[in-house]
mmCIF file of C-alpha atoms in Angstrom:
data_model
loop_
_atom_site.group_PDB
_atom_site.id
_atom_site.type_symbol
_atom_site.label_atom_id
_atom_site.label_comp_id
_atom_site.label_asym_id
_atom_site.label_seq_id
_atom_site.Cartn_x
_atom_site.Cartn_y
_atom_site.Cartn_z
ATOM 1 C CA MET A 1 24.024 39.355 -63.572
ATOM 2 C CA SER A 2 22.218 39.116 -60.268
ATOM 3 C CA VAL A 3 24.106 40.506 -57.272
ATOM 4 C CA THR A 4 23.535 39.167 -53.785
ATOM 5 C CA LEU A 5 24.868 40.110 -50.404
ATOM 6 C CA GLY A 6 28.062 38.222 -49.632
ATOM 7 C CA CYS A 7 29.440 37.091 -46.300
ATOM 8 C CA ARG A 8 32.321 39.600 -46.475
ATOM 9 C CA PHE A 9 30.198 42.366 -44.936
ATOM 10 C CA ALA A 10 30.887 41.709 -41.288
ATOM 11 C CA ALA A 11 29.705 45.181 -40.280
ATOM 12 C CA ALA A 12 26.321 44.461 -41.846
ATOM 13 C CA SER A 13 25.919 41.183 -39.997
ATOM 14 C CA ALA A 14 23.339 42.685 -37.645
ATOM 15 C CA LEU A 15 21.079 43.454 -40.607
ATOM 16 C CA PRO A 16 18.969 40.710 -42.178
ATOM 17 C CA ASP A 17 20.218 40.022 -45.691
ATOM 18 C CA ALA A 18 16.757 40.543 -47.162
ATOM 19 C CA LEU A 19 16.711 44.155 -45.974
ATOM 20 C CA ILE A 20 19.928 44.898 -47.836
ATOM 21 C CA GLN A 21 19.069 42.784 -50.870
ATOM 22 C CA SER A 22 16.052 44.955 -51.642
ATOM 23 C CA HIS A 23 18.390 47.957 -51.897
ATOM 24 C CA ILE A 24 20.829 46.010 -54.066
ATOM 25 C CA ASP A 25 17.939 45.421 -56.435
ATOM 26 C CA VAL A 26 17.277 49.180 -56.585
ATOM 27 C CA LEU A 27 20.916 50.098 -57.251
ATOM 28 C CA SER A 28 21.872 47.304 -59.647
ATOM 29 C CA PRO A 29 20.504 49.039 -62.783
ATOM 30 C CA TYR A 30 22.797 51.988 -61.993
ATOM 31 C CA GLN A 31 25.952 49.972 -61.347
ATOM 32 C CA ARG A 32 27.695 50.962 -64.579
ATOM 33 C CA GLN A 33 26.937 54.656 -64.037
ATOM 34 C CA ILE A 34 28.194 54.427 -60.467
ATOM 35 C CA GLU A 35 31.455 52.855 -61.609
ATOM 36 C CA GLN A 36 31.872 55.536 -64.286
ATOM 37 C CA LYS A 37 31.303 58.295 -61.747
ATOM 38 C CA LEU A 38 33.923 56.823 -59.419
ATOM 39 C CA GLN A 39 36.342 56.645 -62.340
ATOM 40 C CA GLN A 40 35.596 60.267 -63.246
ATOM 41 C CA PHE A 41 36.474 61.349 -59.704
ATOM 42 C CA ASP A 42 39.421 58.989 -59.362
ATOM 43 C CA PRO A 43 41.921 61.609 -58.080
ATOM 44 C CA LEU A 44 39.502 62.489 -55.312
ATOM 45 C CA VAL A 45 38.811 58.825 -54.575
ATOM 46 C CA GLN A 46 42.560 58.262 -54.111
ATOM 47 C CA GLU A 47 42.814 61.294 -51.817
ATOM 48 C CA ILE A 48 39.912 60.002 -49.731
ATOM 49 C CA PHE A 49 41.633 56.625 -49.405
ATOM 50 C CA LYS A 50 44.739 58.440 -48.195
ATOM 51 C CA GLN A 51 42.775 60.301 -45.536
ATOM 52 C CA LEU A 52 40.858 57.204 -44.467
ATOM 53 C CA ASP A 53 44.213 55.483 -43.938
ATOM 54 C CA ARG A 54 45.406 58.413 -41.848
ATOM 55 C CA TYR A 55 42.477 58.001 -39.462
ATOM 56 C CA ASP A 56 42.462 54.185 -39.658
ATOM 57 C CA LEU A 57 38.943 54.156 -41.091
ATOM 58 C CA PRO A 58 37.360 51.453 -43.275
ATOM 59 C CA ASP A 59 38.025 51.789 -47.000
ATOM 60 C CA ASN A 60 34.370 51.500 -47.900
ATOM 61 C CA LEU A 61 33.667 54.941 -46.437
ATOM 62 C CA VAL A 62 34.961 56.195 -49.786
ATOM 63 C CA LEU A 63 31.414 55.397 -50.933
ATOM 64 C CA VAL A 64 29.766 57.959 -48.636
ATOM 65 C CA PRO A 65 29.972 60.819 -51.195
ATOM 66 C CA MET A 66 28.593 58.434 -53.805
ATOM 67 C CA LEU A 67 25.630 57.720 -51.571
ATOM 68 C CA GLU A 68 25.149 61.302 -50.437
ATOM 69 C CA SER A 69 25.522 63.254 -53.680
ATOM 70 C CA SER A 70 26.789 60.915 -56.424
ATOM 71 C CA TYR A 71 30.091 62.818 -56.080
ATOM 72 C CA ASN A 72 28.384 66.096 -56.980
ATOM 73 C CA PRO A 73 30.230 68.957 -55.208
ATOM 74 C CA GLN A 74 27.433 71.456 -55.885
ATOM 75 C CA ALA A 75 24.520 69.484 -54.451
ATOM 76 C CA ILE A 76 22.064 70.993 -51.981
ATOM 77 C CA SER A 77 19.374 68.975 -50.235
ATOM 78 C CA PRO A 78 15.955 70.273 -49.140
ATOM 79 C CA ALA A 79 17.226 69.982 -45.541
ATOM 80 C CA LYS A 80 20.076 72.438 -46.396
ATOM 81 C CA ALA A 81 22.826 69.830 -46.357
ATOM 82 C CA ALA A 82 25.323 70.767 -49.036
ATOM 83 C CA GLY A 83 28.279 69.715 -51.098
ATOM 84 C CA LEU A 84 29.959 66.456 -51.918
ATOM 85 C CA TRP A 85 29.478 65.103 -48.396
ATOM 86 C CA GLN A 86 26.086 66.746 -47.730
ATOM 87 C CA LEU A 87 27.203 68.436 -44.532
ATOM 88 C CA MET A 88 24.698 70.422 -42.499
ATOM 89 C CA PRO A 89 25.765 73.988 -41.634
ATOM 90 C CA ALA A 90 26.259 73.282 -37.916
ATOM 91 C CA THR A 91 28.333 70.162 -38.557
ATOM 92 C CA ALA A 92 30.440 71.959 -41.145
ATOM 93 C CA LYS A 93 31.199 74.813 -38.741
ATOM 94 C CA ARG A 94 31.917 72.355 -35.941
ATOM 95 C CA PHE A 95 34.700 70.843 -38.029
ATOM 96 C CA GLY A 96 36.206 74.117 -39.120
ATOM 97 C CA LEU A 97 34.460 75.056 -42.355
ATOM 98 C CA LYS A 98 33.351 78.575 -43.213
ATOM 99 C CA VAL A 99 29.631 78.706 -43.913
ATOM 100 C CA SER A 100 28.369 82.150 -44.815
ATOM 101 C CA TYR A 101 26.718 84.063 -47.617
ATOM 102 C CA GLN A 102 30.140 85.219 -48.809
ATOM 103 C CA ARG A 103 31.764 81.782 -48.745
ATOM 104 C CA ASP A 104 30.510 78.283 -48.085
ATOM 105 C CA GLU A 105 33.365 75.792 -47.926
ATOM 106 C CA ARG A 106 30.961 72.862 -48.089
ATOM 107 C CA PHE A 107 31.034 73.406 -51.858
ATOM 108 C CA GLU A 108 34.846 73.305 -51.947
ATOM 109 C CA ILE A 109 36.169 69.795 -52.436
ATOM 110 C CA ALA A 110 39.356 69.913 -50.360
ATOM 111 C CA PRO A 111 38.120 71.534 -47.137
ATOM 112 C CA SER A 112 34.778 69.734 -47.168
ATOM 113 C CA THR A 113 36.532 66.386 -47.586
ATOM 114 C CA ASP A 114 38.868 67.155 -44.689
ATOM 115 C CA ALA A 115 35.919 68.106 -42.478
ATOM 116 C CA ALA A 116 33.760 65.134 -43.445
ATOM 117 C CA ILE A 117 36.499 62.596 -42.783
ATOM 118 C CA GLN A 118 37.292 64.222 -39.437
ATOM 119 C CA TYR A 119 33.602 63.879 -38.593
ATOM 120 C CA LEU A 120 33.510 60.236 -39.674
ATOM 121 C CA ALA A 121 36.637 59.541 -37.612
ATOM 122 C CA PHE A 122 35.025 61.197 -34.589
ATOM 123 C CA LEU A 123 31.885 59.072 -34.993
ATOM 124 C CA TYR A 124 33.846 55.873 -35.594
ATOM 125 C CA ARG A 125 35.755 56.389 -32.341
ATOM 126 C CA LYS A 126 32.639 57.385 -30.404
ATOM 127 C CA PHE A 127 30.817 54.226 -31.478
ATOM 128 C CA LYS A 128 33.868 52.031 -30.831
ATOM 129 C CA GLY A 129 34.517 51.024 -34.421
ATOM 130 C CA ASP A 130 30.924 50.043 -35.198
ATOM 131 C CA LEU A 131 30.519 51.038 -38.839
ATOM 132 C CA THR A 132 26.742 50.626 -38.843
ATOM 133 C CA LEU A 133 26.309 53.026 -35.924
ATOM 134 C CA THR A 134 28.841 55.412 -37.481
ATOM 135 C CA LEU A 135 26.776 55.573 -40.656
ATOM 136 C CA ALA A 136 23.550 56.010 -38.713
ATOM 137 C CA ALA A 137 25.078 58.880 -36.742
ATOM 138 C CA TYR A 138 26.411 60.539 -39.903
ATOM 139 C CA ASN A 139 22.838 60.581 -41.165
ATOM 140 C CA ALA A 140 20.843 61.283 -38.007
ATOM 141 C CA GLY A 141 23.418 62.844 -35.683
ATOM 142 C CA GLU A 142 25.338 61.170 -32.895
ATOM 143 C CA GLY A 143 23.010 62.523 -30.215
ATOM 144 C CA ARG A 144 19.976 60.909 -31.788
ATOM 145 C CA VAL A 145 21.740 57.559 -32.105
ATOM 146 C CA GLN A 146 23.088 57.659 -28.541
ATOM 147 C CA ARG A 147 19.642 58.447 -27.104
ATOM 148 C CA THR A 148 18.103 55.619 -29.107
ATOM 149 C CA LEU A 149 20.711 53.132 -27.903
ATOM 150 C CA ARG A 150 20.163 54.148 -24.273
ATOM 151 C CA ALA A 151 16.395 53.822 -24.630
ATOM 152 C CA SER A 152 16.569 50.494 -26.495
ATOM 153 C CA PRO A 153 19.502 48.484 -25.101
ATOM 154 C CA ASN A 154 20.307 45.075 -26.566
ATOM 155 C CA THR A 155 18.116 45.759 -29.593
ATOM 156 C CA PRO A 156 19.219 44.659 -33.084
ATOM 157 C CA PHE A 157 20.076 47.654 -35.226
ATOM 158 C CA HIS A 158 17.274 47.083 -37.718
ATOM 159 C CA GLN A 159 14.759 47.147 -34.859
ATOM 160 C CA LEU A 160 16.019 50.368 -33.283
ATOM 161 C CA PRO A 161 13.434 53.184 -33.398
ATOM 162 C CA LEU A 162 15.608 55.412 -35.545
ATOM 163 C CA PRO A 163 14.155 57.566 -38.329
ATOM 164 C CA ARG A 164 13.061 55.563 -41.336
ATOM 165 C CA GLU A 165 15.454 57.642 -43.441
ATOM 166 C CA THR A 166 18.375 56.520 -41.274
ATOM 167 C CA GLN A 167 17.533 52.830 -41.510
ATOM 168 C CA HIS A 168 17.169 53.318 -45.270
ATOM 169 C CA TYR A 169 20.523 55.126 -45.435
ATOM 170 C CA VAL A 170 22.458 52.357 -43.682
ATOM 171 C CA ARG A 171 20.904 49.596 -45.766
ATOM 172 C CA ARG A 172 21.586 51.459 -48.979
ATOM 173 C CA PHE A 173 25.227 51.975 -48.014
ATOM 174 C CA TYR A 174 25.750 48.244 -47.558
ATOM 175 C CA ALA A 175 23.925 47.585 -50.820
ATOM 176 C CA LEU A 176 26.295 49.962 -52.604
ATOM 177 C CA ASP A 177 29.230 48.273 -50.893
ATOM 178 C CA SER A 178 28.049 44.944 -52.252
ATOM 179 C CA LEU A 179 27.956 46.273 -55.825
ATOM 180 C CA ILE A 180 31.313 48.062 -55.862
ATOM 181 C CA ASN A 181 34.628 46.299 -55.304
ATOM 182 C CA VAL A 182 36.173 49.051 -53.227
ATOM 183 C CA SER A 183 39.618 47.439 -53.041
ATOM 184 C CA SER A 184 39.849 47.536 -56.845
ATOM 185 C CA LEU A 185 39.491 51.331 -56.797
ATOM 186 C CA ARG A 186 42.897 51.805 -55.153
ATOM 187 C CA HIS A 187 45.976 52.282 -57.326
ATOM 188 C CA ASP A 188 49.451 53.819 -57.216
ATOM 189 C CA ASN A 189 49.131 56.304 -60.079
ATOM 190 C CA PHE A 190 47.778 59.100 -57.914
ATOM 191 C CA GLN A 191 48.921 62.621 -58.875
ATOM 192 C CA PRO A 192 47.916 64.893 -55.981
ATOM 193 C CA ILE A 193 49.046 68.042 -57.784
ATOM 194 C CA LEU A 194 46.130 67.553 -60.182
ATOM 195 C CA LEU A 195 43.511 66.840 -57.553
ATOM 196 C CA PHE A 196 41.823 70.209 -57.191
ATOM 197 C CA ALA A 197 43.455 72.117 -60.024
ATOM 198 C CA GLY A 198 40.368 72.044 -62.172
ATOM 199 C CA GLN A 199 37.773 72.871 -59.552
ATOM 200 C CA GLN A 200 35.700 75.833 -60.557
ATOM 201 C CA GLN A 201 33.475 78.034 -58.435
ATOM 202 C CA TRP A 202 30.564 75.635 -58.225
ATOM 203 C CA GLN A 203 27.117 77.004 -58.872
ATOM 204 C CA LYS A 204 24.819 76.064 -56.004
ATOM 205 C CA LYS A 205 21.779 74.124 -57.211
ATOM 206 C CA PRO A 206 19.210 71.758 -55.737
ATOM 207 C CA LEU A 207 20.226 68.141 -55.303
ATOM 208 C CA ILE A 208 17.664 66.864 -57.788
ATOM 209 C CA ASP A 209 18.107 66.923 -61.559
ATOM 210 C CA LEU A 210 21.768 67.925 -61.472
ATOM 211 C CA SER A 211 23.262 64.840 -63.036
ATOM 212 C CA PRO A 212 22.284 61.797 -65.094
ATOM 213 C CA LEU A 213 23.005 59.908 -61.870
ATOM 214 C CA PRO A 214 20.941 61.254 -58.958
ATOM 215 C CA ALA A 215 21.989 60.941 -55.335
ATOM 216 C CA LEU A 216 21.777 57.227 -54.635
ATOM 217 C CA ILE A 217 20.013 57.738 -51.332
ATOM 218 C CA SER A 218 17.104 59.329 -53.220
ATOM 219 C CA LEU A 219 16.511 56.442 -55.646
#
């Protein structure tokens, strides 16, 4: 079945549909695998919903780990971002995580999730509830986005001179959002006592070739 961008994506309204549709076409063959991965990590998905509610953040931010690492807690990128949320060392430390040779909490699901959602909440407030700018800042850093906005006022987002990777990141997020019915992921059978009980000491490996489903941003 062909999937197209629907009108429900108000936050994507500044992006031409064709730019997002091309990313939908890339992700569509992986839709079943994406849904299976979200089901596999359902306890964590429910915990993320709970934290998003706490900070009054949009539900679809539950898809950020799917985009960043395909919910792979052991992922490392060539740029040294790490873990489920692909946090850079400086960002992780800024939001209270330990990052050292002895212990790197970016690979630990609970603390890294707390830190990432605090960071997203900070960005969402800074950019006055603009989800597109929040996503861009999560990828490129809030300083880069702020400087770009000052230098290019009244410019549509897709025409801002941001890194190509950042424009790609935002479009792919909205494409993923169009494929996955985020509201259907919520349920009331959450058992928090089981959430992190089975987490092992994750072996740190490169982001590529770790899973049958690679990080969606890299497709």
